[in-house]
């Protein structure tokens, strides 16, 4: 759960740097953000819908708190001896809209992920972890990417038209799908570890 919150906050504070991975231009948030879906699925499979939903709520609360701290930190005037005041404002001030977009897209997509995961678990009788892990994540990531891109960037500059944003969404989402497929073994490992932790340990 600590990993979940850390990955979420890191994706929002550090995620606006643009890089190129496998020929696709993406934000570095793609490194840490998919971890949140992986952790949610692991916890959902072992501990159920109630705890995974509570984790999503905790994530939303963490993002709201991070937003408030970011706004306050940017608003406070820099001391004369601090030479990076303008750079600090430029870097972290731009994070405000991104965090707002992330809060909305995160809350909706993660809620959908939890719902889809448990719906598929019921349909398959608790079998085929790989299926519910990937299907729930793939569609939830599509919702997340679409909502985030439009809220964070639509109209931010003349080039950010609806068509341009859609052209960004498709490769970005496909890269996320690739990441989701690659994390399937880690989902199995996480579920196995968490289930072993649930078993009563013999007294020492």
PDB file of C-alpha atoms in Angstrom:
ATOM      1  CA  UNK A   1       0.000   0.000   0.000  1.00  0.00           C
ATOM      2  CA  UNK A   2       2.958   2.298   0.707  1.00  0.00           C
ATOM      3  CA  UNK A   3       4.320   1.437  -2.743  1.00  0.00           C
ATOM      4  CA  UNK A   4       0.930   2.340  -4.209  1.00  0.00           C
ATOM      5  CA  UNK A   5       0.838   5.820  -2.637  1.00  0.00           C
ATOM      6  CA  UNK A   6       4.517   6.481  -3.441  1.00  0.00           C
ATOM      7  CA  UNK A   7       4.060   5.526  -7.106  1.00  0.00           C
ATOM      8  CA  UNK A   8       0.935   7.663  -7.357  1.00  0.00           C
ATOM      9  CA  UNK A   9       2.493  10.807  -5.865  1.00  0.00           C
ATOM     10  CA  UNK A  10       5.711  10.312  -7.859  1.00  0.00           C
ATOM     11  CA  UNK A  11       3.763  10.011 -11.111  1.00  0.00           C
ATOM     12  CA  UNK A  12       2.047  13.323 -10.457  1.00  0.00           C
ATOM     13  CA  UNK A  13       5.012  15.348  -9.220  1.00  0.00           C
ATOM     14  CA  UNK A  14       7.596  13.956 -11.634  1.00  0.00           C
ATOM     15  CA  UNK A  15       5.409  12.858 -14.512  1.00  0.00           C
ATOM     16  CA  UNK A  16       5.384  15.979 -16.695  1.00  0.00           C
ATOM     17  CA  UNK A  17       8.856  15.398 -18.183  1.00  0.00           C
ATOM     18  CA  UNK A  18       8.552  14.214 -21.789  1.00  0.00           C
ATOM     19  CA  UNK A  19      10.761  11.366 -23.029  1.00  0.00           C
ATOM     20  CA  UNK A  20      10.809   8.960 -25.963  1.00  0.00           C
ATOM     21  CA  UNK A  21      10.385   5.232 -25.325  1.00  0.00           C
ATOM     22  CA  UNK A  22      10.371   2.781 -28.235  1.00  0.00           C
ATOM     23  CA  UNK A  23       9.702   5.648 -30.623  1.00  0.00           C
ATOM     24  CA  UNK A  24       6.694   6.864 -28.622  1.00  0.00           C
ATOM     25  CA  UNK A  25       6.815  10.276 -26.948  1.00  0.00           C
ATOM     26  CA  UNK A  26       5.404   9.935 -23.429  1.00  0.00           C
ATOM     27  CA  UNK A  27       5.635  11.489 -19.976  1.00  0.00           C
ATOM     28  CA  UNK A  28       7.889   9.781 -17.439  1.00  0.00           C
ATOM     29  CA  UNK A  29       4.836   9.173 -15.263  1.00  0.00           C
ATOM     30  CA  UNK A  30       4.326   6.025 -17.338  1.00  0.00           C
ATOM     31  CA  UNK A  31       7.166   4.471 -15.339  1.00  0.00           C
ATOM     32  CA  UNK A  32       5.489   4.681 -11.943  1.00  0.00           C
ATOM     33  CA  UNK A  33       1.762   5.101 -12.618  1.00  0.00           C
ATOM     34  CA  UNK A  34       1.083   1.548 -13.926  1.00  0.00           C
ATOM     35  CA  UNK A  35       2.328   0.255 -10.569  1.00  0.00           C
ATOM     36  CA  UNK A  36      -0.873   1.605  -8.987  1.00  0.00           C
ATOM     37  CA  UNK A  37      -3.054  -0.656 -11.158  1.00  0.00           C
ATOM     38  CA  UNK A  38      -0.834  -3.638 -10.412  1.00  0.00           C
ATOM     39  CA  UNK A  39      -1.008  -3.096  -6.640  1.00  0.00           C
ATOM     40  CA  UNK A  40      -4.772  -2.540  -6.759  1.00  0.00           C
ATOM     41  CA  UNK A  41      -5.282  -5.846  -8.571  1.00  0.00           C
ATOM     42  CA  UNK A  42      -3.040  -7.741  -6.157  1.00  0.00           C
ATOM     43  CA  UNK A  43      -4.847  -6.387  -3.101  1.00  0.00           C
ATOM     44  CA  UNK A  44      -8.248  -6.845  -4.741  1.00  0.00           C
ATOM     45  CA  UNK A  45      -7.568 -10.502  -5.491  1.00  0.00           C
ATOM     46  CA  UNK A  46      -6.381 -11.347  -1.984  1.00  0.00           C
ATOM     47  CA  UNK A  47      -8.301  -8.995   0.302  1.00  0.00           C
ATOM     48  CA  UNK A  48     -11.378  -8.231  -1.763  1.00  0.00           C
ATOM     49  CA  UNK A  49     -13.272  -5.267  -3.126  1.00  0.00           C
ATOM     50  CA  UNK A  50     -13.692  -3.424   0.179  1.00  0.00           C
ATOM     51  CA  UNK A  51      -9.986  -2.970   0.918  1.00  0.00           C
ATOM     52  CA  UNK A  52      -9.064  -2.236  -2.700  1.00  0.00           C
ATOM     53  CA  UNK A  53     -11.779   0.445  -2.838  1.00  0.00           C
ATOM     54  CA  UNK A  54     -10.460   1.900   0.422  1.00  0.00           C
ATOM     55  CA  UNK A  55      -6.997   2.020  -1.139  1.00  0.00           C
ATOM     56  CA  UNK A  56      -8.357   3.961  -4.110  1.00  0.00           C
ATOM     57  CA  UNK A  57     -10.009   6.413  -1.711  1.00  0.00           C
ATOM     58  CA  UNK A  58      -6.691   6.788   0.125  1.00  0.00           C
ATOM     59  CA  UNK A  59      -5.017   7.489  -3.202  1.00  0.00           C
ATOM     60  CA  UNK A  60      -7.505  10.233  -4.018  1.00  0.00           C
ATOM     61  CA  UNK A  61      -6.969  11.744  -0.556  1.00  0.00           C
ATOM     62  CA  UNK A  62      -3.187  11.625  -1.074  1.00  0.00           C
ATOM     63  CA  UNK A  63      -3.507  13.428  -4.409  1.00  0.00           C
ATOM     64  CA  UNK A  64      -5.766  16.126  -2.943  1.00  0.00           C
ATOM     65  CA  UNK A  65      -3.329  16.647  -0.068  1.00  0.00           C
ATOM     66  CA  UNK A  66      -0.408  16.786  -2.518  1.00  0.00           C
ATOM     67  CA  UNK A  67      -2.304  19.369  -4.571  1.00  0.00           C
ATOM     68  CA  UNK A  68      -2.890  21.570  -1.521  1.00  0.00           C
ATOM     69  CA  UNK A  69       0.765  21.336  -0.490  1.00  0.00           C
ATOM     70  CA  UNK A  70       1.895  22.116  -4.041  1.00  0.00           C
ATOM     71  CA  UNK A  71      -0.329  25.198  -4.293  1.00  0.00           C
ATOM     72  CA  UNK A  72       0.876  26.456  -0.906  1.00  0.00           C
ATOM     73  CA  UNK A  73       4.538  25.776  -1.681  1.00  0.00           C
ATOM     74  CA  UNK A  74       4.350  27.603  -5.020  1.00  0.00           C
ATOM     75  CA  UNK A  75       2.420  30.535  -3.529  1.00  0.00           C
ATOM     76  CA  UNK A  76       4.938  31.218  -0.737  1.00  0.00           C
ATOM     77  CA  UNK A  77       7.490  33.831  -1.887  1.00  0.00           C
ATOM     78  CA  UNK A  78      11.049  32.593  -2.213  1.00  0.00           C
ATOM     79  CA  UNK A  79      13.723  34.008   0.083  1.00  0.00           C
ATOM     80  CA  UNK A  80      16.259  36.369  -1.478  1.00  0.00           C
ATOM     81  CA  UNK A  81      19.058  33.852  -0.934  1.00  0.00           C
ATOM     82  CA  UNK A  82      17.183  31.159  -2.869  1.00  0.00           C
ATOM     83  CA  UNK A  83      18.184  31.607  -6.544  1.00  0.00           C
ATOM     84  CA  UNK A  84      15.735  29.140  -8.080  1.00  0.00           C
ATOM     85  CA  UNK A  85      12.397  30.739  -7.190  1.00  0.00           C
ATOM     86  CA  UNK A  86      11.239  31.260 -10.774  1.00  0.00           C
ATOM     87  CA  UNK A  87      12.359  27.797 -11.855  1.00  0.00           C
ATOM     88  CA  UNK A  88      10.611  26.247  -8.853  1.00  0.00           C
ATOM     89  CA  UNK A  89       7.367  28.028  -9.734  1.00  0.00           C
ATOM     90  CA  UNK A  90       7.691  27.100 -13.393  1.00  0.00           C
ATOM     91  CA  UNK A  91       8.236  23.403 -12.640  1.00  0.00           C
ATOM     92  CA  UNK A  92       5.810  22.836  -9.777  1.00  0.00           C
ATOM     93  CA  UNK A  93       3.268  25.458 -10.794  1.00  0.00           C
ATOM     94  CA  UNK A  94       2.599  23.490 -13.953  1.00  0.00           C
ATOM     95  CA  UNK A  95       1.903  20.456 -11.795  1.00  0.00           C
ATOM     96  CA  UNK A  96      -1.350  21.921 -10.417  1.00  0.00           C
ATOM     97  CA  UNK A  97      -3.447  21.339 -13.539  1.00  0.00           C
ATOM     98  CA  UNK A  98      -1.790  17.949 -14.012  1.00  0.00           C
ATOM     99  CA  UNK A  99      -2.626  16.907 -10.450  1.00  0.00           C
ATOM    100  CA  UNK A 100      -6.251  18.054 -10.845  1.00  0.00           C
ATOM    101  CA  UNK A 101      -6.504  16.046 -14.076  1.00  0.00           C
ATOM    102  CA  UNK A 102      -4.906  13.095 -12.359  1.00  0.00           C
ATOM    103  CA  UNK A 103      -7.303  13.208  -9.403  1.00  0.00           C
ATOM    104  CA  UNK A 104     -10.334  13.046 -11.677  1.00  0.00           C
ATOM    105  CA  UNK A 105      -8.976  10.447 -14.096  1.00  0.00           C
ATOM    106  CA  UNK A 106      -7.469   8.393 -11.289  1.00  0.00           C
ATOM    107  CA  UNK A 107     -10.675   8.252  -9.236  1.00  0.00           C
ATOM    108  CA  UNK A 108     -12.801   7.197 -12.213  1.00  0.00           C
ATOM    109  CA  UNK A 109     -10.363   4.731 -13.798  1.00  0.00           C
ATOM    110  CA  UNK A 110      -9.337   3.052 -10.551  1.00  0.00           C
ATOM    111  CA  UNK A 111     -12.955   2.682  -9.454  1.00  0.00           C
ATOM    112  CA  UNK A 112     -13.679   1.066 -12.802  1.00  0.00           C
ATOM    113  CA  UNK A 113     -10.614  -1.167 -12.437  1.00  0.00           C
ATOM    114  CA  UNK A 114     -11.778  -2.476  -9.053  1.00  0.00           C
ATOM    115  CA  UNK A 115     -15.301  -3.060 -10.374  1.00  0.00           C
ATOM    116  CA  UNK A 116     -14.129  -4.795 -13.565  1.00  0.00           C
ATOM    117  CA  UNK A 117     -11.606  -6.946 -11.697  1.00  0.00           C
ATOM    118  CA  UNK A 118     -14.213  -8.279  -9.269  1.00  0.00           C
ATOM    119  CA  UNK A 119     -16.839  -8.701 -11.972  1.00  0.00           C
ATOM    120  CA  UNK A 120     -14.414 -10.856 -13.979  1.00  0.00           C
ATOM    121  CA  UNK A 121     -13.396 -12.773 -10.859  1.00  0.00           C
ATOM    122  CA  UNK A 122     -17.029 -13.676 -10.235  1.00  0.00           C
ATOM    123  CA  UNK A 123     -17.602 -14.611 -13.892  1.00  0.00           C
ATOM    124  CA  UNK A 124     -14.569 -16.904 -13.962  1.00  0.00           C
ATOM    125  CA  UNK A 125     -15.136 -18.424 -10.530  1.00  0.00           C
ATOM    126  CA  UNK A 126     -11.882 -17.003  -9.208  1.00  0.00           C
ATOM    127  CA  UNK A 127      -9.813 -18.575 -11.990  1.00  0.00           C
ATOM    128  CA  UNK A 128      -7.619 -16.963 -14.660  1.00  0.00           C
ATOM    129  CA  UNK A 129      -5.946 -14.188 -12.682  1.00  0.00           C
ATOM    130  CA  UNK A 130      -4.086 -13.131 -15.838  1.00  0.00           C
ATOM    131  CA  UNK A 131      -7.401 -12.442 -17.590  1.00  0.00           C
ATOM    132  CA  UNK A 132      -8.944 -10.175 -14.980  1.00  0.00           C
ATOM    133  CA  UNK A 133      -5.619  -8.486 -14.287  1.00  0.00           C
ATOM    134  CA  UNK A 134      -5.094  -7.531 -17.932  1.00  0.00           C
ATOM    135  CA  UNK A 135      -8.658  -6.910 -19.112  1.00  0.00           C
ATOM    136  CA  UNK A 136      -9.568  -4.695 -16.166  1.00  0.00           C
ATOM    137  CA  UNK A 137      -6.303  -2.757 -16.479  1.00  0.00           C
ATOM    138  CA  UNK A 138      -6.428  -2.326 -20.265  1.00  0.00           C
ATOM    139  CA  UNK A 139      -9.881  -0.728 -20.296  1.00  0.00           C
ATOM    140  CA  UNK A 140      -9.275   1.259 -17.118  1.00  0.00           C
ATOM    141  CA  UNK A 141      -6.040   2.614 -18.556  1.00  0.00           C
ATOM    142  CA  UNK A 142      -7.916   3.709 -21.682  1.00  0.00           C
ATOM    143  CA  UNK A 143     -10.369   5.667 -19.536  1.00  0.00           C
ATOM    144  CA  UNK A 144      -7.539   7.073 -17.442  1.00  0.00           C
ATOM    145  CA  UNK A 145      -5.452   8.153 -20.433  1.00  0.00           C
ATOM    146  CA  UNK A 146      -8.385   9.753 -22.262  1.00  0.00           C
ATOM    147  CA  UNK A 147      -9.660  11.696 -19.257  1.00  0.00           C
ATOM    148  CA  UNK A 148      -6.189  12.773 -18.148  1.00  0.00           C
ATOM    149  CA  UNK A 149      -5.051  13.972 -21.564  1.00  0.00           C
ATOM    150  CA  UNK A 150      -8.133  16.078 -22.210  1.00  0.00           C
ATOM    151  CA  UNK A 151      -8.322  17.598 -18.731  1.00  0.00           C
ATOM    152  CA  UNK A 152      -4.581  18.237 -18.413  1.00  0.00           C
ATOM    153  CA  UNK A 153      -3.729  19.476 -21.889  1.00  0.00           C
ATOM    154  CA  UNK A 154      -6.794  20.416 -23.967  1.00  0.00           C
ATOM    155  CA  UNK A 155      -6.460  24.090 -24.870  1.00  0.00           C
ATOM    156  CA  UNK A 156      -3.233  24.482 -22.876  1.00  0.00           C
ATOM    157  CA  UNK A 157      -1.568  25.627 -26.110  1.00  0.00           C
ATOM    158  CA  UNK A 158      -2.866  26.226 -29.658  1.00  0.00           C
ATOM    159  CA  UNK A 159      -1.534  22.852 -30.784  1.00  0.00           C
ATOM    160  CA  UNK A 160      -3.530  20.955 -28.136  1.00  0.00           C
ATOM    161  CA  UNK A 161      -6.684  20.453 -30.166  1.00  0.00           C
ATOM    162  CA  UNK A 162      -9.029  17.504 -29.706  1.00  0.00           C
ATOM    163  CA  UNK A 163      -7.572  15.752 -32.729  1.00  0.00           C
ATOM    164  CA  UNK A 164      -4.005  16.251 -31.554  1.00  0.00           C
ATOM    165  CA  UNK A 165      -4.827  14.914 -28.083  1.00  0.00           C
ATOM    166  CA  UNK A 166      -6.474  11.815 -29.576  1.00  0.00           C
ATOM    167  CA  UNK A 167      -3.308  11.260 -31.602  1.00  0.00           C
ATOM    168  CA  UNK A 168      -1.388  11.326 -28.310  1.00  0.00           C
ATOM    169  CA  UNK A 169      -3.819   9.045 -26.483  1.00  0.00           C
ATOM    170  CA  UNK A 170      -3.596   6.074 -28.859  1.00  0.00           C
ATOM    171  CA  UNK A 171       0.174   5.361 -28.744  1.00  0.00           C
ATOM    172  CA  UNK A 172       0.351   6.330 -25.070  1.00  0.00           C
ATOM    173  CA  UNK A 173      -2.416   3.870 -24.212  1.00  0.00           C
ATOM    174  CA  UNK A 174      -0.878   1.130 -26.350  1.00  0.00           C
ATOM    175  CA  UNK A 175       2.397   1.541 -24.483  1.00  0.00           C
ATOM    176  CA  UNK A 176       0.476   1.244 -21.204  1.00  0.00           C
ATOM    177  CA  UNK A 177      -1.130  -1.952 -22.518  1.00  0.00           C
ATOM    178  CA  UNK A 178       2.339  -3.328 -23.188  1.00  0.00           C
ATOM    179  CA  UNK A 179       3.421  -2.454 -19.663  1.00  0.00           C
ATOM    180  CA  UNK A 180       0.273  -4.089 -18.253  1.00  0.00           C
ATOM    181  CA  UNK A 181       0.980  -7.318 -20.132  1.00  0.00           C
ATOM    182  CA  UNK A 182       4.561  -7.349 -18.869  1.00  0.00           C
ATOM    183  CA  UNK A 183       3.526  -6.926 -15.224  1.00  0.00           C
ATOM    184  CA  UNK A 184       1.351 -10.074 -15.201  1.00  0.00           C
ATOM    185  CA  UNK A 185       4.089 -12.262 -13.641  1.00  0.00           C
ATOM    186  CA  UNK A 186       4.513  -9.659 -10.896  1.00  0.00           C
ATOM    187  CA  UNK A 187       0.770  -9.817 -10.247  1.00  0.00           C
ATOM    188  CA  UNK A 188       1.030 -13.579  -9.663  1.00  0.00           C
ATOM    189  CA  UNK A 189       4.060 -13.119  -7.430  1.00  0.00           C
ATOM    190  CA  UNK A 190       2.343 -10.371  -5.450  1.00  0.00           C
ATOM    191  CA  UNK A 191      -0.822 -12.424  -4.960  1.00  0.00           C
ATOM    192  CA  UNK A 192       1.207 -15.455  -3.863  1.00  0.00           C
ATOM    193  CA  UNK A 193       3.219 -13.384  -1.382  1.00  0.00           C
ATOM    194  CA  UNK A 194       0.169 -11.604   0.037  1.00  0.00           C
ATOM    195  CA  UNK A 195      -1.721 -14.860   0.470  1.00  0.00           C
ATOM    196  CA  UNK A 196       1.229 -16.343   2.335  1.00  0.00           C
ATOM    197  CA  UNK A 197       1.192 -13.319   4.640  1.00  0.00           C
ATOM    198  CA  UNK A 198      -2.475 -13.940   5.425  1.00  0.00           C
ATOM    199  CA  UNK A 199      -1.775 -17.427   6.732  1.00  0.00           C
ATOM    200  CA  UNK A 200      -1.269 -17.667  10.496  1.00  0.00           C
ATOM    201  CA  UNK A 201       2.396 -17.939  11.415  1.00  0.00           C
ATOM    202  CA  UNK A 202       3.488 -20.495  14.007  1.00  0.00           C
ATOM    203  CA  UNK A 203       4.488 -19.057  17.359  1.00  0.00           C
ATOM    204  CA  UNK A 204       8.223 -18.627  17.782  1.00  0.00           C
TER     205      UNK A 204
END
